[in-house]
mmCIF file of C-alpha atoms and ligand atoms in Angstrom:
data_model
loop_
_atom_site.group_PDB
_atom_site.id
_atom_site.type_symbol
_atom_site.label_atom_id
_atom_site.label_comp_id
_atom_site.label_asym_id
_atom_site.label_seq_id
_atom_site.Cartn_x
_atom_site.Cartn_y
_atom_site.Cartn_z
ATOM 1 C CA MET A 1484 -13.146 83.080 -19.072
ATOM 2 C CA ASN A 1485 -16.173 84.092 -21.341
ATOM 3 C CA TYR A 1486 -18.043 80.129 -21.080
ATOM 4 C CA GLN A 1487 -21.041 81.964 -23.522
ATOM 5 C CA ASP A 1488 -18.883 83.106 -26.362
ATOM 6 C CA VAL A 1489 -16.858 80.056 -26.144
ATOM 7 C CA LEU A 1490 -19.880 78.362 -27.087
ATOM 8 C CA LYS A 1491 -21.048 80.737 -30.030
ATOM 9 C CA GLU A 1492 -17.665 79.608 -31.434
ATOM 10 C CA ILE A 1493 -18.936 75.999 -31.061
ATOM 11 C CA HIS A 1494 -21.770 76.449 -32.736
ATOM 12 C CA ASP A 1495 -20.170 78.004 -35.488
ATOM 13 C CA GLU A 1496 -17.703 75.655 -35.872
ATOM 14 C CA ILE A 1497 -19.603 72.632 -35.956
ATOM 15 C CA LYS A 1498 -22.114 73.519 -37.949
ATOM 16 C CA PRO A 1499 -20.789 72.167 -41.212
ATOM 17 C CA LEU A 1500 -20.994 68.324 -39.594
ATOM 18 C CA LEU A 1501 -24.017 68.429 -38.770
ATOM 19 C CA GLY A 1502 -26.055 65.687 -40.235
ATOM 20 C CA LYS A 1503 -23.377 64.170 -40.882
ATOM 21 C CA GLY A 1504 -23.592 59.925 -38.563
ATOM 22 C CA GLN A 1505 -26.559 58.300 -39.213
ATOM 23 C CA VAL A 1506 -29.350 58.646 -36.092
ATOM 24 C CA ALA A 1507 -29.725 55.252 -34.356
ATOM 25 C CA ASP A 1508 -32.224 53.773 -36.124
ATOM 26 C CA TYR A 1509 -32.900 50.274 -33.904
ATOM 27 C CA ILE A 1510 -36.262 51.355 -33.018
ATOM 28 C CA PRO A 1511 -38.631 53.226 -34.996
ATOM 29 C CA ALA A 1512 -39.357 55.568 -32.196
ATOM 30 C CA LEU A 1513 -35.372 56.625 -32.262
ATOM 31 C CA ALA A 1514 -34.731 56.515 -36.171
ATOM 32 C CA LYS A 1515 -37.348 59.224 -37.097
ATOM 33 C CA ILE A 1516 -36.067 61.981 -34.184
ATOM 34 C CA ASP A 1517 -34.578 65.128 -36.923
ATOM 35 C CA PRO A 1518 -30.569 64.746 -37.097
ATOM 36 C CA MET A 1519 -30.049 68.827 -37.649
ATOM 37 C CA GLN A 1520 -30.256 69.936 -34.316
ATOM 38 C CA PHE A 1521 -28.183 70.423 -31.703
ATOM 39 C CA ALA A 1522 -28.175 71.576 -27.732
ATOM 40 C CA MET A 1523 -25.380 71.835 -25.406
ATOM 41 C CA SER A 1524 -24.930 73.377 -22.103
ATOM 42 C CA ILE A 1525 -22.757 74.306 -19.314
ATOM 43 C CA THR A 1526 -23.963 74.401 -15.340
ATOM 44 C CA CYS A 1527 -21.070 75.222 -13.017
ATOM 45 C CA ASN A 1528 -20.734 74.850 -9.258
ATOM 46 C CA ASP A 1529 -21.335 77.973 -8.522
ATOM 47 C CA GLY A 1530 -24.995 77.975 -10.432
ATOM 48 C CA SER A 1531 -24.054 79.954 -13.570
ATOM 49 C CA THR A 1532 -25.871 78.306 -16.744
ATOM 50 C CA TYR A 1533 -24.346 78.786 -19.949
ATOM 51 C CA ASN A 1534 -26.168 77.429 -22.412
ATOM 52 C CA ILE A 1535 -26.597 77.452 -26.667
ATOM 53 C CA GLY A 1536 -29.188 75.707 -29.112
ATOM 54 C CA SER A 1537 -31.859 73.675 -29.549
ATOM 55 C CA VAL A 1538 -31.353 73.533 -24.946
ATOM 56 C CA GLU A 1539 -34.845 73.280 -24.097
ATOM 57 C CA GLU A 1540 -35.504 69.809 -26.650
ATOM 58 C CA LYS A 1541 -36.348 66.791 -25.111
ATOM 59 C CA PHE A 1542 -34.469 63.780 -26.454
ATOM 60 C CA SER A 1543 -34.499 60.280 -25.033
ATOM 61 C CA ILE A 1544 -30.870 60.172 -21.743
ATOM 62 C CA GLN A 1545 -30.981 56.020 -23.364
ATOM 63 C CA SER A 1546 -27.485 55.132 -21.868
ATOM 64 C CA ILE A 1547 -26.327 58.424 -20.236
ATOM 65 C CA SER A 1548 -29.487 56.760 -17.546
ATOM 66 C CA LYS A 1549 -26.705 54.103 -16.259
ATOM 67 C CA VAL A 1550 -24.760 56.774 -14.352
ATOM 68 C CA PHE A 1551 -27.809 57.537 -12.013
ATOM 69 C CA SER A 1552 -28.843 53.277 -12.172
ATOM 70 C CA PHE A 1553 -24.719 52.878 -11.074
ATOM 71 C CA THR A 1554 -24.610 56.301 -8.468
ATOM 72 C CA ILE A 1555 -27.078 54.798 -6.694
ATOM 73 C CA ALA A 1556 -26.626 50.911 -7.067
ATOM 74 C CA LEU A 1557 -23.308 51.837 -5.584
ATOM 75 C CA SER A 1558 -24.197 53.344 -3.455
ATOM 76 C CA ILE A 1559 -26.129 50.735 -1.800
ATOM 77 C CA TYR A 1560 -23.741 47.576 -2.446
ATOM 78 C CA ARG A 1561 -20.495 49.874 -2.197
ATOM 79 C CA LYS A 1562 -17.659 47.120 -2.712
ATOM 80 C CA GLU A 1563 -19.675 43.827 -3.019
ATOM 81 C CA LEU A 1564 -21.515 45.178 -6.328
ATOM 82 C CA TRP A 1565 -17.186 44.326 -7.620
ATOM 83 C CA LYS A 1566 -18.458 40.904 -7.359
ATOM 84 C CA ARG A 1567 -20.882 41.064 -10.530
ATOM 85 C CA VAL A 1568 -19.656 43.395 -12.684
ATOM 86 C CA GLY A 1569 -16.089 44.654 -13.760
ATOM 87 C CA ARG A 1570 -14.364 48.054 -14.455
ATOM 88 C CA GLU A 1571 -12.573 47.816 -16.804
ATOM 89 C CA PRO A 1572 -12.877 49.229 -20.671
ATOM 90 C CA SER A 1573 -14.893 46.551 -23.429
ATOM 91 C CA GLY A 1574 -13.158 46.981 -26.005
ATOM 92 C CA ASN A 1575 -16.977 45.342 -27.625
ATOM 93 C CA PRO A 1576 -20.064 47.505 -29.494
ATOM 94 C CA PHE A 1577 -22.490 48.140 -26.058
ATOM 95 C CA ASN A 1578 -24.896 45.081 -26.991
ATOM 96 C CA SER A 1579 -22.239 42.611 -27.574
ATOM 97 C CA LEU A 1580 -22.821 39.028 -26.388
ATOM 98 C CA VAL A 1581 -19.468 37.153 -26.925
ATOM 99 C CA GLN A 1582 -17.195 38.906 -24.482
ATOM 100 C CA LEU A 1583 -19.710 37.705 -21.621
ATOM 101 C CA GLU A 1584 -19.880 34.526 -22.873
ATOM 102 C CA TYR A 1585 -16.091 33.605 -22.120
ATOM 103 C CA GLU A 1586 -16.288 35.795 -19.633
ATOM 104 C CA ALA A 1587 -18.844 33.360 -17.336
ATOM 105 C CA GLY A 1588 -21.222 36.625 -17.734
ATOM 106 C CA LYS A 1589 -20.166 38.801 -15.214
ATOM 107 C CA PRO A 1590 -20.427 41.868 -17.209
ATOM 108 C CA ARG A 1591 -16.699 44.095 -18.680
ATOM 109 C CA ASN A 1592 -18.020 47.765 -16.630
ATOM 110 C CA PRO A 1593 -21.369 48.552 -15.701
ATOM 111 C CA PHE A 1594 -22.418 51.327 -18.589
ATOM 112 C CA ILE A 1595 -22.171 48.307 -21.777
ATOM 113 C CA ASN A 1596 -25.783 47.006 -21.906
ATOM 114 C CA ALA A 1597 -25.736 43.465 -20.111
ATOM 115 C CA GLY A 1598 -23.262 45.618 -17.535
ATOM 116 C CA ALA A 1599 -25.941 48.386 -16.389
ATOM 117 C CA LEU A 1600 -29.070 45.709 -16.813
ATOM 118 C CA VAL A 1601 -26.370 43.975 -13.745
ATOM 119 C CA ILE A 1602 -26.982 47.284 -11.770
ATOM 120 C CA SER A 1603 -30.909 47.419 -12.563
ATOM 121 C CA ASP A 1604 -31.040 43.811 -11.004
ATOM 122 C CA THR A 1605 -28.949 44.604 -8.598
ATOM 123 C CA ILE A 1606 -31.560 47.719 -7.586
ATOM 124 C CA ILE A 1607 -34.547 45.656 -7.782
ATOM 125 C CA SER A 1608 -33.678 43.113 -5.546
ATOM 126 C CA HIS A 1609 -33.305 46.102 -3.271
ATOM 127 C CA HIS A 1610 -36.300 47.949 -4.075
ATOM 128 C CA GLY A 1611 -38.540 44.476 -4.120
ATOM 129 C CA SER A 1612 -40.057 45.060 -7.831
ATOM 130 C CA SER A 1613 -39.055 46.093 -11.184
ATOM 131 C CA ASP A 1614 -41.883 49.047 -10.902
ATOM 132 C CA LYS A 1615 -40.372 50.193 -7.018
ATOM 133 C CA ALA A 1616 -36.705 49.833 -9.075
ATOM 134 C CA PHE A 1617 -37.671 52.480 -11.823
ATOM 135 C CA LYS A 1618 -39.064 54.819 -9.633
ATOM 136 C CA GLU A 1619 -35.598 55.050 -7.484
ATOM 137 C CA ILE A 1620 -34.182 55.895 -10.371
ATOM 138 C CA PHE A 1621 -36.867 58.334 -11.962
ATOM 139 C CA SER A 1622 -36.686 59.870 -8.514
ATOM 140 C CA PHE A 1623 -33.190 59.566 -8.107
ATOM 141 C CA ILE A 1624 -33.320 61.980 -11.149
ATOM 142 C CA LYS A 1625 -35.526 64.452 -10.479
ATOM 143 C CA ASP A 1626 -33.205 65.168 -7.244
ATOM 144 C CA SER A 1627 -30.139 65.339 -9.036
ATOM 145 C CA SER A 1628 -31.614 67.907 -11.465
ATOM 146 C CA ASP A 1629 -33.743 69.464 -8.657
ATOM 147 C CA ASN A 1630 -36.497 69.157 -11.350
ATOM 148 C CA GLU A 1631 -39.698 67.432 -10.794
ATOM 149 C CA ASN A 1632 -40.631 67.739 -14.419
ATOM 150 C CA ILE A 1633 -38.841 64.771 -16.278
ATOM 151 C CA GLU A 1634 -40.425 62.227 -17.429
ATOM 152 C CA VAL A 1635 -40.620 59.235 -19.607
ATOM 153 C CA ASP A 1636 -40.954 59.113 -22.417
ATOM 154 C CA MET A 1637 -43.738 55.714 -22.691
ATOM 155 C CA HIS A 1638 -43.482 55.777 -27.033
ATOM 156 C CA VAL A 1639 -39.741 54.849 -26.861
ATOM 157 C CA ALA A 1640 -39.912 52.743 -23.421
ATOM 158 C CA ASP A 1641 -42.957 50.679 -24.694
ATOM 159 C CA SER A 1642 -41.011 50.767 -29.148
ATOM 160 C CA GLU A 1643 -37.902 48.831 -27.209
ATOM 161 C CA MET A 1644 -40.221 46.106 -25.520
ATOM 162 C CA ALA A 1645 -41.593 44.933 -28.812
ATOM 163 C CA ASN A 1646 -37.412 45.211 -30.465
ATOM 164 C CA SER A 1647 -35.938 43.961 -26.862
ATOM 165 C CA HIS A 1648 -34.444 40.723 -28.503
ATOM 166 C CA ARG A 1649 -30.436 41.498 -28.311
ATOM 167 C CA ASN A 1650 -31.094 42.025 -24.700
ATOM 168 C CA ARG A 1651 -32.804 39.626 -23.387
ATOM 169 C CA ALA A 1652 -30.676 37.485 -25.187
ATOM 170 C CA LEU A 1653 -28.154 39.028 -23.470
ATOM 171 C CA SER A 1654 -30.052 38.966 -19.675
ATOM 172 C CA ASN A 1655 -30.783 34.888 -20.471
ATOM 173 C CA LEU A 1656 -27.246 34.992 -20.460
ATOM 174 C CA MET A 1657 -26.058 36.431 -17.437
ATOM 175 C CA LYS A 1658 -28.922 34.554 -15.642
ATOM 176 C CA SER A 1659 -27.969 31.065 -16.774
ATOM 177 C CA PHE A 1660 -24.525 31.998 -15.314
ATOM 178 C CA GLY A 1661 -26.119 32.371 -11.983
ATOM 179 C CA ASN A 1662 -25.501 36.793 -12.316
ATOM 180 C CA LEU A 1663 -28.680 37.929 -12.638
ATOM 181 C CA ASP A 1664 -31.358 37.101 -10.056
ATOM 182 C CA ASN A 1665 -34.413 38.455 -11.204
ATOM 183 C CA GLU A 1666 -36.486 37.852 -13.414
ATOM 184 C CA VAL A 1667 -35.712 39.429 -16.982
ATOM 185 C CA ASP A 1668 -38.429 40.722 -17.888
ATOM 186 C CA ASP A 1669 -38.142 42.805 -15.153
ATOM 187 C CA VAL A 1670 -35.222 43.679 -14.802
ATOM 188 C CA ILE A 1671 -35.559 44.228 -19.342
ATOM 189 C CA GLN A 1672 -38.362 46.780 -18.291
ATOM 190 C CA SER A 1673 -36.878 49.412 -15.106
ATOM 191 C CA TYR A 1674 -34.088 48.976 -17.600
ATOM 192 C CA PHE A 1675 -35.463 50.467 -21.047
ATOM 193 C CA LYS A 1676 -37.959 52.520 -18.550
ATOM 194 C CA GLN A 1677 -34.266 54.150 -17.637
ATOM 195 C CA CYS A 1678 -33.602 55.073 -21.555
ATOM 196 C CA SER A 1679 -36.336 56.578 -22.324
ATOM 197 C CA ILE A 1680 -36.564 59.253 -19.931
ATOM 198 C CA SER A 1681 -37.199 62.493 -22.012
ATOM 199 C CA MET A 1682 -34.932 65.381 -20.713
ATOM 200 C CA ASN A 1683 -33.181 68.010 -22.347
ATOM 201 C CA THR A 1684 -29.657 69.097 -22.292
ATOM 202 C CA LYS A 1685 -30.279 72.032 -19.958
ATOM 203 C CA GLU A 1686 -31.692 68.861 -17.491
ATOM 204 C CA LEU A 1687 -29.347 66.888 -18.014
ATOM 205 C CA SER A 1688 -26.207 69.270 -17.598
ATOM 206 C CA ARG A 1689 -27.716 69.853 -14.114
ATOM 207 C CA ALA A 1690 -28.995 66.640 -13.583
ATOM 208 C CA VAL A 1691 -25.181 65.433 -13.309
ATOM 209 C CA LEU A 1692 -23.643 67.905 -11.392
ATOM 210 C CA TYR A 1693 -22.557 66.142 -7.770
ATOM 211 C CA LEU A 1694 -20.343 64.684 -10.222
ATOM 212 C CA ALA A 1695 -18.471 68.164 -10.288
ATOM 213 C CA ASN A 1696 -19.069 68.251 -6.897
ATOM 214 C CA SER A 1697 -17.058 64.883 -5.179
ATOM 215 C CA GLY A 1698 -20.310 64.085 -4.879
ATOM 216 C CA THR A 1699 -22.703 66.903 -3.080
ATOM 217 C CA ASP A 1700 -24.714 69.579 -5.458
ATOM 218 C CA PRO A 1701 -23.456 72.559 -5.098
ATOM 219 C CA ILE A 1702 -26.510 74.423 -5.074
ATOM 220 C CA THR A 1703 -28.547 72.145 -3.231
ATOM 221 C CA ASN A 1704 -26.120 70.990 -0.941
ATOM 222 C CA LYS A 1705 -27.746 67.375 -1.524
ATOM 223 C CA GLY A 1706 -25.436 64.228 -0.548
ATOM 224 C CA PHE A 1707 -25.704 61.897 -3.429
ATOM 225 C CA LEU A 1708 -22.637 59.743 -3.242
ATOM 226 C CA ASN A 1709 -19.819 60.472 -1.015
ATOM 227 C CA PRO A 1710 -16.311 61.433 -2.479
ATOM 228 C CA SER A 1711 -14.555 59.040 -3.242
ATOM 229 C CA GLN A 1712 -17.770 57.074 -4.628
ATOM 230 C CA ALA A 1713 -17.811 60.039 -6.949
ATOM 231 C CA LYS A 1714 -14.556 59.731 -8.346
ATOM 232 C CA ARG A 1715 -15.193 56.958 -9.045
ATOM 233 C CA ILE A 1716 -18.146 57.119 -10.903
ATOM 234 C CA ASN A 1717 -15.842 60.283 -12.977
ATOM 235 C CA SER A 1718 -12.956 57.880 -13.316
ATOM 236 C CA VAL A 1719 -15.278 54.490 -14.725
ATOM 237 C CA MET A 1720 -17.319 57.281 -16.956
ATOM 238 C CA LEU A 1721 -13.694 57.715 -18.159
ATOM 239 C CA THR A 1722 -11.931 54.944 -19.268
ATOM 240 C CA CYS A 1723 -15.434 52.938 -19.966
ATOM 241 C CA GLY A 1724 -17.961 55.752 -20.489
ATOM 242 C CA HIS A 1725 -18.672 55.475 -24.892
ATOM 243 C CA TYR A 1726 -18.432 52.386 -25.643
ATOM 244 C CA ASP A 1727 -15.641 50.917 -27.380
ATOM 245 C CA ALA A 1728 -14.617 54.730 -28.546
ATOM 246 C CA SER A 1729 -13.976 55.218 -24.667
ATOM 247 C CA GLY A 1730 -10.608 55.959 -25.681
ATOM 248 C CA ASP A 1731 -11.055 58.181 -28.390
ATOM 249 C CA PHE A 1732 -12.903 59.877 -26.154
ATOM 250 C CA ALA A 1733 -11.001 60.075 -23.455
ATOM 251 C CA TYR A 1734 -8.184 61.145 -26.879
ATOM 252 C CA ARG A 1735 -9.405 63.939 -27.909
ATOM 253 C CA VAL A 1736 -11.482 65.125 -25.108
ATOM 254 C CA GLY A 1737 -9.816 64.604 -21.375
ATOM 255 C CA LEU A 1738 -13.446 64.480 -19.618
ATOM 256 C CA PRO A 1739 -14.860 61.586 -17.727
ATOM 257 C CA GLY A 1740 -18.362 61.581 -19.862
ATOM 258 C CA LYS A 1741 -20.735 59.262 -21.117
ATOM 259 C CA SER A 1742 -23.316 58.766 -23.785
ATOM 260 C CA GLY A 1743 -26.733 57.720 -25.139
ATOM 261 C CA VAL A 1744 -28.034 55.971 -28.186
ATOM 262 C CA GLY A 1745 -30.123 59.696 -27.956
ATOM 263 C CA GLY A 1746 -27.389 61.699 -29.107
ATOM 264 C CA GLY A 1747 -26.737 63.288 -26.087
ATOM 265 C CA ILE A 1748 -23.262 63.333 -23.793
ATOM 266 C CA VAL A 1749 -21.926 64.283 -20.275
ATOM 267 C CA ALA A 1750 -19.590 65.739 -19.688
ATOM 268 C CA VAL A 1751 -17.599 66.553 -16.422
ATOM 269 C CA VAL A 1752 -15.034 68.808 -15.362
ATOM 270 C CA PRO A 1753 -14.750 68.207 -11.562
ATOM 271 C CA GLY A 1754 -14.357 71.132 -8.806
ATOM 272 C CA LYS A 1755 -16.497 73.140 -11.939
ATOM 273 C CA MET A 1756 -17.940 72.115 -14.164
ATOM 274 C CA SER A 1757 -20.367 69.821 -16.305
ATOM 275 C CA ILE A 1758 -21.577 69.648 -19.518
ATOM 276 C CA ALA A 1759 -24.261 68.248 -21.725
ATOM 277 C CA VAL A 1760 -24.497 68.125 -25.978
ATOM 278 C CA PHE A 1761 -27.536 66.746 -28.066
ATOM 279 C CA SER A 1762 -27.528 66.010 -31.426
ATOM 280 C CA PRO A 1763 -28.429 63.027 -32.770
ATOM 281 C CA ALA A 1764 -26.957 61.836 -35.127
ATOM 282 C CA LEU A 1765 -23.678 59.393 -33.361
ATOM 283 C CA ASN A 1766 -20.583 57.740 -34.425
ATOM 284 C CA GLU A 1767 -19.906 54.506 -35.202
ATOM 285 C CA GLN A 1768 -19.542 53.101 -32.277
ATOM 286 C CA GLY A 1769 -22.708 54.866 -31.744
ATOM 287 C CA ASN A 1770 -21.810 58.573 -30.520
ATOM 288 C CA SER A 1771 -22.883 61.696 -31.518
ATOM 289 C CA LEU A 1772 -20.366 62.459 -34.007
ATOM 290 C CA VAL A 1773 -21.196 66.269 -33.342
ATOM 291 C CA GLY A 1774 -20.984 66.080 -29.512
ATOM 292 C CA THR A 1775 -18.257 64.082 -29.552
ATOM 293 C CA LYS A 1776 -16.391 67.136 -31.499
ATOM 294 C CA ALA A 1777 -18.535 70.023 -29.299
ATOM 295 C CA LEU A 1778 -16.665 68.584 -26.028
ATOM 296 C CA GLU A 1779 -13.418 68.724 -27.748
ATOM 297 C CA LEU A 1780 -13.506 71.896 -28.900
ATOM 298 C CA PHE A 1781 -14.431 73.039 -25.723
ATOM 299 C CA THR A 1782 -11.797 71.818 -23.916
ATOM 300 C CA THR A 1783 -9.242 72.585 -26.211
ATOM 301 C CA LYS A 1784 -10.530 76.041 -26.544
ATOM 302 C CA THR A 1785 -10.947 76.050 -22.478
ATOM 303 C CA GLY A 1786 -8.147 74.008 -21.749
ATOM 304 C CA LEU A 1787 -10.528 72.263 -18.650
ATOM 305 C CA SER A 1788 -9.995 68.888 -19.806
ATOM 306 C CA ILE A 1789 -8.440 66.787 -16.485
ATOM 307 C CA PHE A 1790 -5.024 66.613 -17.859
HETATM 308 N N1 LIG B 3282 -32.043 51.321 -24.700
HETATM 309 C C1 LIG B 3282 -30.576 50.842 -25.457
HETATM 310 C C2 LIG B 3282 -30.216 49.301 -25.700
HETATM 311 O O1 LIG B 3282 -30.624 48.897 -25.322
HETATM 312 C C3 LIG B 3282 -29.853 51.543 -24.872
HETATM 313 C C4 LIG B 3282 -28.351 52.023 -25.868
HETATM 314 C C5 LIG B 3282 -27.416 52.771 -25.589
HETATM 315 O O2 LIG B 3282 -27.873 54.058 -25.356
HETATM 316 O O3 LIG B 3282 -26.472 52.702 -25.174
HETATM 317 O O4 LIG B 3282 -30.106 48.719 -26.894
#
């Protein structure tokens, strides 16, 4: 199959949708992004790549970073991790406090904010400080994308910090239930920095390729996870990767995926390829509206869903 032709068809078909939806506006640094942008990149396990649109444009990876921090925490703590965080879809918005209260401070999964904050906490405990935990996540991403030139957008990180009330509330609530070992400030600092990493779709599709090859990068042969752990990350991406629209994404796209409010989505075709798409305007559940449509078109046209 000629994937470049498929990308071209997708690009033509999504054009009328560009600009529909709304860019994230919970921090000023994201509110001013041009909503008309679109990019899509494929990296195959054999190393071939296919790109269309503004694929050099770096954007804030936001919640996509949770895939990498979850990978690190799972490889450190293995089964123990599930004492602190669940693996069920939440059916609630990404930053919801309500469920956390009645479930006694144990977040539903590692991909909602509360879960990602617990994951940050475990990495801080393992590495000894918030700075070291962030460095571990940052160097993991450089490693998995085989690229030293990944950057953090400190403007976004500062903006997150200045608007951190809800994430602080989530952290404080978990601390009150005894499910946060480190100081709230340390946890949210490392968490916001990982959300503020900037990458383009080429880099992101490359960075998650290990998930398309049972935990080992098929190009460099670096091992990040064992096959069973890679299966677990992909499964949680399938069931929980799109907040309260995870069921809809699975229904429409049929691939493990993770979105971020910066407008990016990564998706994995196990055994074959990883895909990243970017278009900043979001649907009501906070997932890229055009990005979701582009991935739906991709699996429809290629038959490459996991089902
Ligand atoms: N930094 C965002 C927050 O914690 C991440 C949101 C997201 O991409 O889901 O509010």
